[in-house]
XYZ file of N, CA and C in Angstrom:
708
model
N 8.776 29.267 -25.410
C 8.555 27.898 -24.940
C 7.489 27.906 -23.851
N 6.543 26.955 -23.881
C 5.491 26.902 -22.887
C 6.049 26.433 -21.553
N 5.323 26.768 -20.500
C 5.794 26.414 -19.178
C 5.446 24.985 -18.800
N 6.132 24.494 -17.779
C 5.862 23.162 -17.234
C 6.513 23.070 -15.861
N 6.030 22.136 -15.071
C 6.579 21.943 -13.731
C 6.715 20.446 -13.478
N 7.932 20.013 -13.171
C 8.167 18.605 -12.877
C 8.962 18.503 -11.577
N 8.516 17.605 -10.713
C 9.221 17.343 -9.455
C 10.059 16.092 -9.672
N 11.368 16.219 -9.527
C 12.293 15.123 -9.799
C 12.733 14.481 -8.481
N 12.243 13.272 -8.217
C 12.721 12.534 -7.052
C 14.152 12.093 -7.298
N 15.068 12.438 -6.389
C 16.492 12.203 -6.624
C 17.046 10.972 -5.913
N 16.199 10.241 -5.176
C 16.719 9.082 -4.463
C 17.730 9.507 -3.407
N 18.723 8.651 -3.176
C 19.729 8.977 -2.158
C 21.094 9.276 -2.766
N 21.252 9.068 -4.084
C 22.504 9.431 -4.739
C 22.223 9.692 -6.211
N 23.166 10.315 -6.883
C 22.969 10.635 -8.291
C 22.837 9.372 -9.134
N 23.360 8.257 -8.630
C 23.233 6.994 -9.349
C 21.783 6.525 -9.442
N 20.913 7.072 -8.601
C 19.507 6.673 -8.609
C 18.708 7.391 -9.700
N 19.307 8.346 -10.377
C 18.605 9.093 -11.427
C 18.590 8.300 -12.732
N 17.406 8.067 -13.263
C 17.275 7.365 -14.539
C 17.391 8.370 -15.688
N 17.380 7.855 -16.909
C 17.439 8.755 -18.072
C 16.231 9.682 -18.097
N 15.106 9.201 -17.616
C 13.910 10.042 -17.576
C 14.088 11.208 -16.613
N 14.679 10.945 -15.451
C 14.949 12.014 -14.481
C 15.910 13.035 -15.080
N 16.980 12.544 -15.693
C 17.997 13.436 -16.256
C 17.437 14.248 -17.420
N 16.565 13.645 -18.218
C 15.943 14.376 -19.322
C 15.093 15.529 -18.805
N 14.389 15.303 -17.706
C 13.557 16.352 -17.129
C 14.412 17.538 -16.685
N 15.585 17.260 -16.142
C 16.495 18.334 -15.735
C 17.028 19.060 -16.965
N 17.398 18.316 -17.991
C 17.955 18.934 -19.194
C 16.945 19.839 -19.900
N 15.675 19.480 -19.848
C 14.654 20.276 -20.526
C 14.291 21.545 -19.769
N 14.664 21.617 -18.482
C 14.287 22.762 -17.650
C 15.154 23.984 -17.951
N 14.552 25.142 -17.775
C 15.304 26.396 -17.834
C 15.603 26.916 -16.431
N 14.825 26.439 -15.455
C 15.032 26.816 -14.055
C 15.100 25.534 -13.236
N 16.125 25.436 -12.392
C 16.326 24.262 -11.540
C 16.243 24.700 -10.087
N 15.316 24.118 -9.346
C 15.080 24.482 -7.942
C 15.419 23.282 -7.064
N 16.125 23.524 -5.965
C 16.454 22.409 -5.072
C 17.356 22.846 -3.936
N 17.588 21.934 -3.010
C 18.551 22.199 -1.953
C 19.950 22.313 -2.543
N 20.836 23.006 -1.844
C 22.177 23.246 -2.385
C 22.925 21.938 -2.663
N 22.730 20.926 -1.812
C 23.406 19.645 -2.028
C 22.977 19.026 -3.351
N 21.681 19.081 -3.666
C 21.188 18.502 -4.916
C 21.551 19.367 -6.116
N 21.541 20.678 -5.962
C 21.940 21.551 -7.064
C 23.388 21.300 -7.464
N 24.209 20.950 -6.482
C 25.626 20.668 -6.770
C 25.801 19.419 -7.631
N 24.762 18.585 -7.740
C 24.858 17.417 -8.613
C 24.898 17.821 -10.093
N 24.503 19.062 -10.376
C 24.404 19.511 -11.769
C 25.216 20.799 -11.969
N 26.546 20.700 -11.854
C 27.387 21.904 -11.962
C 27.346 22.537 -13.350
N 27.007 21.770 -14.377
C 27.012 22.302 -15.740
C 25.618 22.702 -16.226
N 24.650 22.757 -15.334
C 23.310 23.148 -15.748
C 23.347 24.573 -16.314
N 22.885 24.789 -17.561
C 23.059 26.097 -18.210
C 22.043 27.153 -17.798
N 20.930 26.717 -17.182
C 19.885 27.674 -16.833
C 20.095 28.301 -15.460
N 19.011 28.790 -14.912
C 19.045 29.456 -13.605
C 18.826 28.443 -12.489
N 19.594 28.577 -11.415
C 19.441 27.721 -10.244
C 18.859 28.530 -9.089
N 17.898 27.941 -8.391
C 17.292 28.584 -7.222
C 17.384 27.630 -6.043
N 18.050 28.054 -4.981
C 18.213 27.214 -3.797
C 16.955 27.269 -2.933
N 16.583 26.120 -2.395
C 15.440 26.058 -1.488
C 15.901 26.501 -0.108
N 15.414 27.642 0.315
C 15.747 28.177 1.630
C 14.774 29.297 1.953
N 14.699 29.650 3.216
C 13.819 30.748 3.618
C 12.357 30.325 3.679
N 11.483 31.262 3.321
C 10.036 31.060 3.391
C 9.585 30.059 2.322
N 9.225 28.836 2.748
C 8.876 27.795 1.794
C 7.591 28.118 1.039
N 6.595 28.662 1.728
C 5.322 28.965 1.065
C 5.531 29.962 -0.063
N 6.356 30.974 0.196
C 6.630 31.983 -0.820
C 7.415 31.371 -1.986
N 8.393 30.524 -1.673
C 9.196 29.881 -2.720
C 8.325 29.007 -3.617
N 7.434 28.238 -3.014
C 6.561 27.366 -3.793
C 5.657 28.199 -4.693
N 5.088 29.272 -4.166
C 4.201 30.132 -4.966
C 4.944 30.737 -6.146
N 6.160 31.235 -5.908
C 6.946 31.832 -6.995
C 7.313 30.795 -8.049
N 7.659 29.596 -7.583
C 8.056 28.541 -8.515
C 6.881 28.108 -9.389
N 5.711 27.922 -8.772
C 4.529 27.517 -9.531
C 4.144 28.601 -10.538
N 4.198 29.850 -10.109
C 3.863 30.949 -11.017
C 4.833 31.006 -12.195
N 6.116 30.818 -11.900
C 7.110 30.888 -12.966
C 6.967 29.721 -13.941
N 6.536 28.568 -13.437
C 6.396 27.393 -14.293
C 5.282 27.552 -15.324
N 4.444 28.557 -15.159
C 3.406 28.819 -16.154
C 3.984 29.462 -17.414
N 5.214 29.995 -17.296
C 5.832 30.690 -18.432
C 7.011 29.929 -19.024
N 7.700 29.111 -18.206
C 8.892 28.404 -18.680
C 9.027 27.079 -17.937
N 9.765 26.135 -18.503
C 9.904 24.828 -17.859
C 10.763 24.901 -16.592
N 10.221 24.350 -15.509
C 10.895 24.359 -14.207
C 10.973 22.932 -13.684
N 12.137 22.569 -13.161
C 12.323 21.262 -12.511
C 12.698 21.498 -11.050
N 12.052 20.778 -10.165
C 12.327 20.879 -8.731
C 12.958 19.578 -8.272
N 14.140 19.669 -7.675
C 14.854 18.493 -7.182
C 14.410 18.186 -5.756
N 13.997 16.946 -5.527
C 13.552 16.532 -4.191
C 14.366 15.324 -3.753
N 14.894 15.346 -2.555
C 15.665 14.206 -2.069
C 14.735 13.028 -1.828
N 15.260 11.817 -1.958
C 14.434 10.633 -1.764
C 13.303 10.594 -2.764
N 12.093 10.370 -2.265
C 10.888 10.437 -3.080
C 10.107 11.671 -2.656
N 9.695 12.475 -3.632
C 9.111 13.787 -3.340
C 7.846 13.717 -2.506
N 7.110 12.610 -2.567
C 5.827 12.514 -1.868
C 5.899 11.672 -0.598
N 7.102 11.341 -0.155
C 7.258 10.592 1.092
C 8.045 11.456 2.066
N 7.334 12.168 2.939
C 7.942 13.148 3.838
C 8.785 14.149 3.049
N 8.340 14.485 1.844
C 9.140 15.347 0.976
C 8.429 16.618 0.575
N 9.125 17.408 -0.224
C 8.636 18.718 -0.634
C 7.498 18.622 -1.643
N 7.324 17.441 -2.248
C 6.288 17.290 -3.266
C 4.903 17.639 -2.767
N 4.618 17.373 -1.504
C 3.310 17.650 -0.927
C 2.925 19.124 -1.081
N 3.891 20.021 -0.882
C 3.620 21.460 -0.971
C 3.220 21.859 -2.387
N 3.859 21.241 -3.373
C 3.549 21.576 -4.757
C 2.228 20.958 -5.201
N 1.905 19.777 -4.688
C 0.620 19.160 -5.015
C -0.522 20.046 -4.517
N -0.367 20.587 -3.308
C -1.400 21.446 -2.750
C -1.555 22.736 -3.535
N -0.482 23.191 -4.146
C -0.510 24.486 -4.833
C -0.750 24.348 -6.336
N -0.366 23.220 -6.921
C -0.442 23.089 -8.385
C -1.011 21.743 -8.802
N -1.976 21.232 -8.042
C -2.554 19.923 -8.350
C -3.111 19.903 -9.770
N -2.804 18.822 -10.484
C -3.350 18.657 -11.816
C -2.513 19.220 -12.941
N -1.495 19.997 -12.616
C -0.689 20.567 -13.698
C 0.812 20.368 -13.480
N 1.179 19.380 -12.719
C 2.595 19.089 -12.544
C 2.838 17.595 -12.727
N 4.070 17.277 -13.091
C 4.498 15.884 -13.226
C 5.430 15.557 -12.069
N 5.315 14.328 -11.560
C 6.162 13.902 -10.443
C 6.865 12.606 -10.827
N 8.185 12.618 -10.770
C 8.983 11.431 -11.065
C 9.432 10.817 -9.739
N 8.919 9.643 -9.390
C 9.252 9.038 -8.091
C 10.664 8.483 -8.076
N 11.118 8.130 -6.874
C 12.434 7.519 -6.726
C 12.493 6.768 -5.407
N 13.654 6.232 -5.090
C 13.851 5.475 -3.855
C 13.799 6.430 -2.664
N 13.041 6.073 -1.636
C 13.023 6.884 -0.424
C 14.243 6.571 0.430
N 14.610 7.521 1.271
C 15.715 7.282 2.193
C 15.379 6.133 3.141
N 14.114 6.044 3.553
C 13.711 4.959 4.453
C 13.869 3.606 3.767
N 13.463 3.522 2.506
C 13.600 2.277 1.748
C 15.064 1.877 1.619
N 15.904 2.850 1.327
C 17.332 2.560 1.208
C 17.910 2.115 2.548
N 17.455 2.737 3.636
C 17.991 2.407 4.957
C 17.681 0.969 5.345
N 16.419 0.553 5.200
C 16.078 -0.815 5.604
C 16.715 -1.836 4.661
N 16.967 -1.425 3.420
C 17.676 -2.318 2.500
C 19.105 -2.534 2.958
N 19.752 -1.454 3.417
C 21.118 -1.581 3.930
C 21.149 -2.546 5.117
N 20.067 -2.524 5.905
C 20.009 -3.343 7.115
C 19.479 -4.744 6.845
N 18.990 -4.988 5.616
C 18.459 -6.301 5.277
C 17.202 -6.642 6.041
N 16.331 -5.634 6.255
C 15.117 -5.830 7.042
C 13.867 -5.744 6.163
N 12.969 -6.729 6.213
C 11.685 -6.580 5.523
C 10.949 -5.365 6.095
N 10.255 -4.619 5.253
C 9.636 -3.379 5.734
C 8.161 -3.268 5.389
N 7.519 -4.410 5.081
C 6.097 -4.368 4.744
C 5.222 -4.020 5.944
N 5.722 -4.203 7.160
C 4.951 -3.851 8.369
C 5.544 -2.637 9.083
N 6.457 -1.966 8.450
C 7.133 -0.830 9.097
C 6.184 0.355 9.257
N 6.464 1.175 10.253
C 5.780 2.455 10.429
C 6.829 3.561 10.304
N 6.409 4.687 9.761
C 7.344 5.757 9.447
C 6.948 7.042 10.180
N 7.959 7.738 10.690
C 7.749 8.965 11.451
C 8.779 9.992 11.000
N 8.477 11.252 11.251
C 9.436 12.312 10.923
C 9.362 13.421 11.957
N 10.528 13.851 12.422
C 10.615 15.044 13.273
C 11.337 16.152 12.529
N 11.602 15.926 11.222
C 12.391 16.881 10.447
C 11.680 18.231 10.377
N 12.331 19.256 10.916
C 11.763 20.591 10.879
C 10.549 20.774 11.772
N 10.294 19.837 12.661
C 9.129 19.919 13.538
C 9.587 20.015 14.987
N 8.838 20.762 15.778
C 9.148 20.841 17.199
C 8.172 20.033 18.026
N 7.392 19.180 17.374
C 6.347 18.416 18.060
C 6.957 17.343 18.960
N 6.221 16.933 19.983
C 6.718 15.853 20.844
C 6.944 14.576 20.046
N 7.925 13.806 20.450
C 8.230 12.550 19.781
C 7.135 11.531 20.116
N 6.511 10.894 19.113
C 5.478 9.885 19.393
C 6.106 8.573 19.849
N 6.686 8.593 21.032
C 7.536 7.500 21.468
C 6.785 6.183 21.661
N 5.541 6.256 22.128
C 4.796 5.007 22.307
C 4.571 4.312 20.963
N 4.134 5.084 19.963
C 3.871 4.506 18.649
C 5.147 3.938 18.032
N 6.268 4.626 18.244
C 7.552 4.152 17.706
C 7.944 2.832 18.352
N 7.825 2.756 19.689
C 8.272 1.556 20.402
C 7.293 0.393 20.258
N 6.055 0.666 19.868
C 5.088 -0.413 19.670
C 5.098 -0.947 18.239
N 5.795 -0.268 17.336
C 5.805 -0.677 15.930
C 6.689 -1.916 15.725
N 6.310 -2.811 14.793
C 7.166 -3.964 14.467
C 8.523 -3.531 13.928
N 8.535 -2.402 13.215
C 9.770 -1.777 12.731
C 9.448 -0.305 12.543
N 10.228 0.560 13.129
C 9.985 1.998 13.028
C 11.170 2.690 12.376
N 10.870 3.580 11.441
C 11.899 4.394 10.793
C 11.558 5.848 11.078
N 12.498 6.554 11.711
C 12.240 7.930 12.133
C 13.220 8.860 11.424
N 12.683 9.777 10.613
C 13.508 10.781 9.946
C 13.920 11.827 10.973
N 15.225 12.035 11.100
C 15.755 13.030 12.035
C 16.048 14.327 11.288
N 16.585 15.310 11.983
C 17.045 16.536 11.322
C 18.353 16.972 11.970
N 18.999 18.043 11.497
C 20.308 18.421 12.044
C 20.286 18.804 13.523
N 19.099 19.125 14.060
C 18.999 19.485 15.474
C 18.658 18.256 16.303
N 17.584 17.588 15.940
C 17.204 16.343 16.622
C 17.746 15.187 15.764
N 19.012 14.894 15.971
C 19.684 13.869 15.167
C 19.228 12.475 15.606
N 19.611 11.478 14.829
C 19.233 10.107 15.171
C 19.725 9.691 16.559
N 20.995 9.960 16.938
C 21.418 9.626 18.307
C 20.600 10.372 19.365
N 20.235 11.625 19.087
C 19.419 12.387 20.037
C 18.038 11.768 20.183
N 17.485 11.254 19.083
C 16.176 10.603 19.152
C 16.255 9.309 19.955
N 17.352 8.570 19.803
C 17.542 7.363 20.612
C 17.575 7.721 22.096
N 18.226 8.849 22.414
C 18.273 9.297 23.805
C 16.888 9.697 24.300
N 16.099 10.359 23.433
C 14.734 10.743 23.809
C 13.887 9.516 24.122
N 14.012 8.491 23.296
C 13.216 7.282 23.503
C 13.555 6.616 24.834
N 14.841 6.551 25.153
C 15.235 5.903 26.408
C 14.872 6.767 27.620
N 14.792 8.074 27.410
C 14.350 8.948 28.500
C 12.856 8.766 28.755
N 12.086 8.636 27.675
C 10.643 8.446 27.812
C 10.298 7.070 28.370
N 11.065 6.062 27.985
C 10.811 4.678 28.412
C 12.156 4.001 28.632
N 12.683 4.052 29.867
C 14.042 3.539 30.132
C 14.278 2.112 29.674
N 13.248 1.237 29.745
C 13.442 -0.148 29.309
C 13.792 -0.240 27.828
N 13.454 0.800 27.073
C 13.745 0.783 25.639
C 15.241 0.862 25.365
N 16.038 1.203 26.364
C 17.480 1.271 26.173
C 18.070 -0.045 25.704
N 17.372 -1.166 26.005
C 17.860 -2.485 25.595
C 17.375 -2.873 24.205
N 16.454 -2.069 23.638
C 15.915 -2.368 22.310
C 17.011 -2.152 21.269
N 17.049 -2.989 20.263
C 18.051 -2.853 19.205
C 17.533 -1.974 18.069
N 18.462 -1.341 17.399
C 18.104 -0.483 16.278
C 19.351 -0.104 15.509
N 19.244 0.964 14.730
C 20.384 1.400 13.919
C 20.285 2.885 13.636
N 21.438 3.509 13.514
C 21.549 4.879 13.027
C 22.102 4.811 11.613
N 21.350 5.379 10.677
C 21.779 5.402 9.274
C 21.942 6.858 8.872
N 23.129 7.232 8.405
C 23.415 8.637 8.118
C 24.118 8.790 6.779
N 23.915 9.964 6.176
C 24.589 10.341 4.922
C 24.433 9.278 3.843
N 23.208 8.777 3.676
C 22.954 7.735 2.684
C 23.376 8.175 1.287
N 24.080 7.310 0.594
C 24.496 7.597 -0.765
C 25.724 8.468 -0.885
N 26.228 8.963 0.243
C 27.389 9.843 0.208
C 28.679 9.107 0.535
N 29.771 9.833 0.427
C 31.083 9.227 0.684
C 31.251 8.861 2.151
N 30.488 9.529 3.036
C 30.622 9.276 4.478
C 29.435 8.486 5.013
N 28.795 7.688 4.148
C 27.630 6.908 4.586
C 27.976 6.078 5.817
N 27.018 6.036 6.753
C 27.250 5.362 8.027
C 26.024 4.523 8.379
N 26.243 3.323 8.835
C 25.158 2.446 9.255
C 25.637 1.682 10.486
N 25.172 2.074 11.652
C 25.651 1.510 12.914
C 24.490 0.866 13.654
N 24.628 -0.413 13.992
C 23.597 -1.115 14.756
C 24.022 -1.220 16.221
N 23.036 -1.304 17.110
C 23.306 -1.441 18.527
C 22.031 -1.249 19.318
N 22.144 -1.240 20.636
C 20.984 -0.930 21.464
C 20.734 0.582 21.408
N 19.535 0.983 21.794
C 19.236 2.422 21.774
C 20.158 3.187 22.718
N 20.538 2.569 23.821
C 21.482 3.227 24.729
C 22.817 3.446 24.036
N 23.303 2.427 23.346
C 24.574 2.556 22.620
C 24.466 3.583 21.496
N 23.361 3.566 20.772
C 23.191 4.497 19.660
C 23.086 5.944 20.152
N 22.516 6.136 21.322
C 22.379 7.495 21.854
C 23.722 8.137 22.171
N 24.775 7.329 22.281
C 26.112 7.843 22.617
C 26.966 8.125 21.383
N 26.416 7.861 20.198
C 27.173 8.127 18.977
C 27.311 9.626 18.759
N 28.346 10.062 18.036
C 28.470 11.483 17.702
C 27.260 11.941 16.899
N 26.896 13.193 17.060
C 25.765 13.745 16.326
C 26.039 13.705 14.834
N 24.976 13.451 14.074
C 25.094 13.356 12.622
C 24.156 14.358 11.968
N 24.386 14.632 10.690
C 23.541 15.575 9.969
C 22.296 14.903 9.432
N 22.302 14.539 8.133
C 21.166 13.856 7.525
C 21.151 12.414 8.006
N 20.189 12.083 8.853
C 20.219 10.753 9.459
C 18.813 10.255 9.756
N 18.739 8.948 10.014
C 17.496 8.297 10.408
C 17.792 7.336 11.549
N 16.791 7.167 12.388
C 16.867 6.158 13.436
C 15.906 5.043 13.070
N 16.425 3.830 12.992
C 15.596 2.652 12.738
C 15.510 1.866 14.040
N 14.291 1.598 14.495
C 14.081 0.884 15.754
C 13.461 -0.472 15.430
N 14.158 -1.533 15.802
C 13.665 -2.876 15.536
C 12.570 -3.240 16.537
N 11.714 -4.184 16.161
C 10.621 -4.612 17.039
C 11.154 -5.228 18.321
N 10.400 -5.049 19.404
C 10.822 -5.585 20.695
C 9.800 -6.565 21.240
N 9.909 -6.857 22.519
C 8.947 -7.741 23.164
C 8.196 -6.969 24.236
N 7.353 -7.667 24.979
C 6.512 -7.004 25.979
C 7.334 -6.371 27.093
N 8.573 -6.840 27.279
C 9.394 -6.309 28.360
C 9.830 -4.879 28.084
N 10.212 -4.593 26.829
C 10.721 -3.254 26.542
C 9.851 -2.488 25.551
N 8.541 -2.803 25.543
C 7.581 -2.024 24.763
C 6.530 -1.478 25.716
N 6.196 -0.193 25.635
C 5.210 0.384 26.546
C 3.824 -0.168 26.269
N 3.036 -0.270 27.318
C 1.667 -0.754 27.156
C 0.790 0.339 26.551
N -0.368 -0.044 26.063
C -1.299 0.920 25.483
C -1.825 1.811 26.596
N -1.676 3.129 26.493
C -2.108 4.006 27.585
C -3.601 4.284 27.515
N -4.166 4.659 28.654
C -5.528 5.180 28.693
C -5.434 6.696 28.575
N -5.896 7.236 27.472
C -5.761 8.670 27.251
C -4.434 9.009 26.616
N -4.203 10.293 26.413
C -2.992 10.768 25.759
C -2.121 11.540 26.736
N -0.827 11.643 26.395
C 0.082 12.453 27.200
C -0.300 13.919 27.111
N 0.080 14.705 28.126
C -0.218 16.138 28.137
C 0.242 16.826 26.855
N 1.430 16.432 26.369
C 2.008 17.098 25.211
C 1.223 16.911 23.932
N 0.277 15.975 23.916
C -0.506 15.718 22.709
C -1.678 16.687 22.554
N -1.952 17.485 23.595
C -3.115 18.366 23.551
C -2.717 19.817 23.294
N -3.582 20.529 22.563
C -3.424 21.977 22.454
C -3.939 22.596 23.754
N -3.367 23.727 24.109
C -3.803 24.349 25.362
C -3.664 25.854 25.290
N -4.383 26.531 26.144
C -4.285 27.990 26.268
C -3.655 28.278 27.621
N -2.469 28.878 27.606
C -1.739 29.040 28.847
C -1.349 27.661 29.337
N -1.742 27.312 30.577
C -1.476 25.988 31.084
C -2.757 25.399 31.656
N -3.881 25.714 30.993
C -5.174 25.281 31.472
C -5.451 23.864 31.016
N -5.014 22.898 31.805
C -5.237 21.488 31.505
C -5.179 20.714 32.814
N -6.049 19.739 32.946
C -6.031 18.894 34.144
C -4.908 17.893 34.012
N -3.989 17.905 34.946
C -2.805 17.054 34.845
C -3.120 15.634 35.294
N -2.414 14.654 34.727
C -2.624 13.267 35.181
C -2.090 13.074 36.590
N -2.538 12.010 37.231
C -2.046 11.730 38.587
C -0.569 11.370 38.536
């Protein structure tokens, strides 16, 4: 059998998979994905490979193997929206198929009943970069992907630490979308920062007014610059 590579966007629950998505999984001989998504297919007869460890190496091995046999990669949400699909596009552009699906951000704002045509999206998932707090607080609607370390409540706390007036801004913590323990809690950022830590979660920050939104700064914060040692002129 000739090889093929398809990235299957899984949405936020198995109910989001269409017949086309399921057919792509059935045709595969190798199924690659996070353990949570692999568990959606307990009867898959082929080989399962969990996404973990060195991502660059995993992507290279998967692309190489797809040249010999059909491979399906499971991606949470939509593969090309803060997802793993980007890595495969860079490595196998032009020879892979991508099946889109509902993003976690789209599902979150739908749960909240919020129009999202003017929303801005951010992610700290797997990143140690400084939180772009000014851009988040200046957005008409901001959706921030969290991770198990910097959870949505922790991000709410970061925002209020960076700009104390933001503590009065309203928002929501959305966690475990599509799962049995799905959670959607609205409140001020101060209230949300006191919630118990969550695993897979997002922080949604609603638009504010001039009182609790930071003004446009002149220049960038120190943390936005690369530096050697600590050679940088500090602000006053």
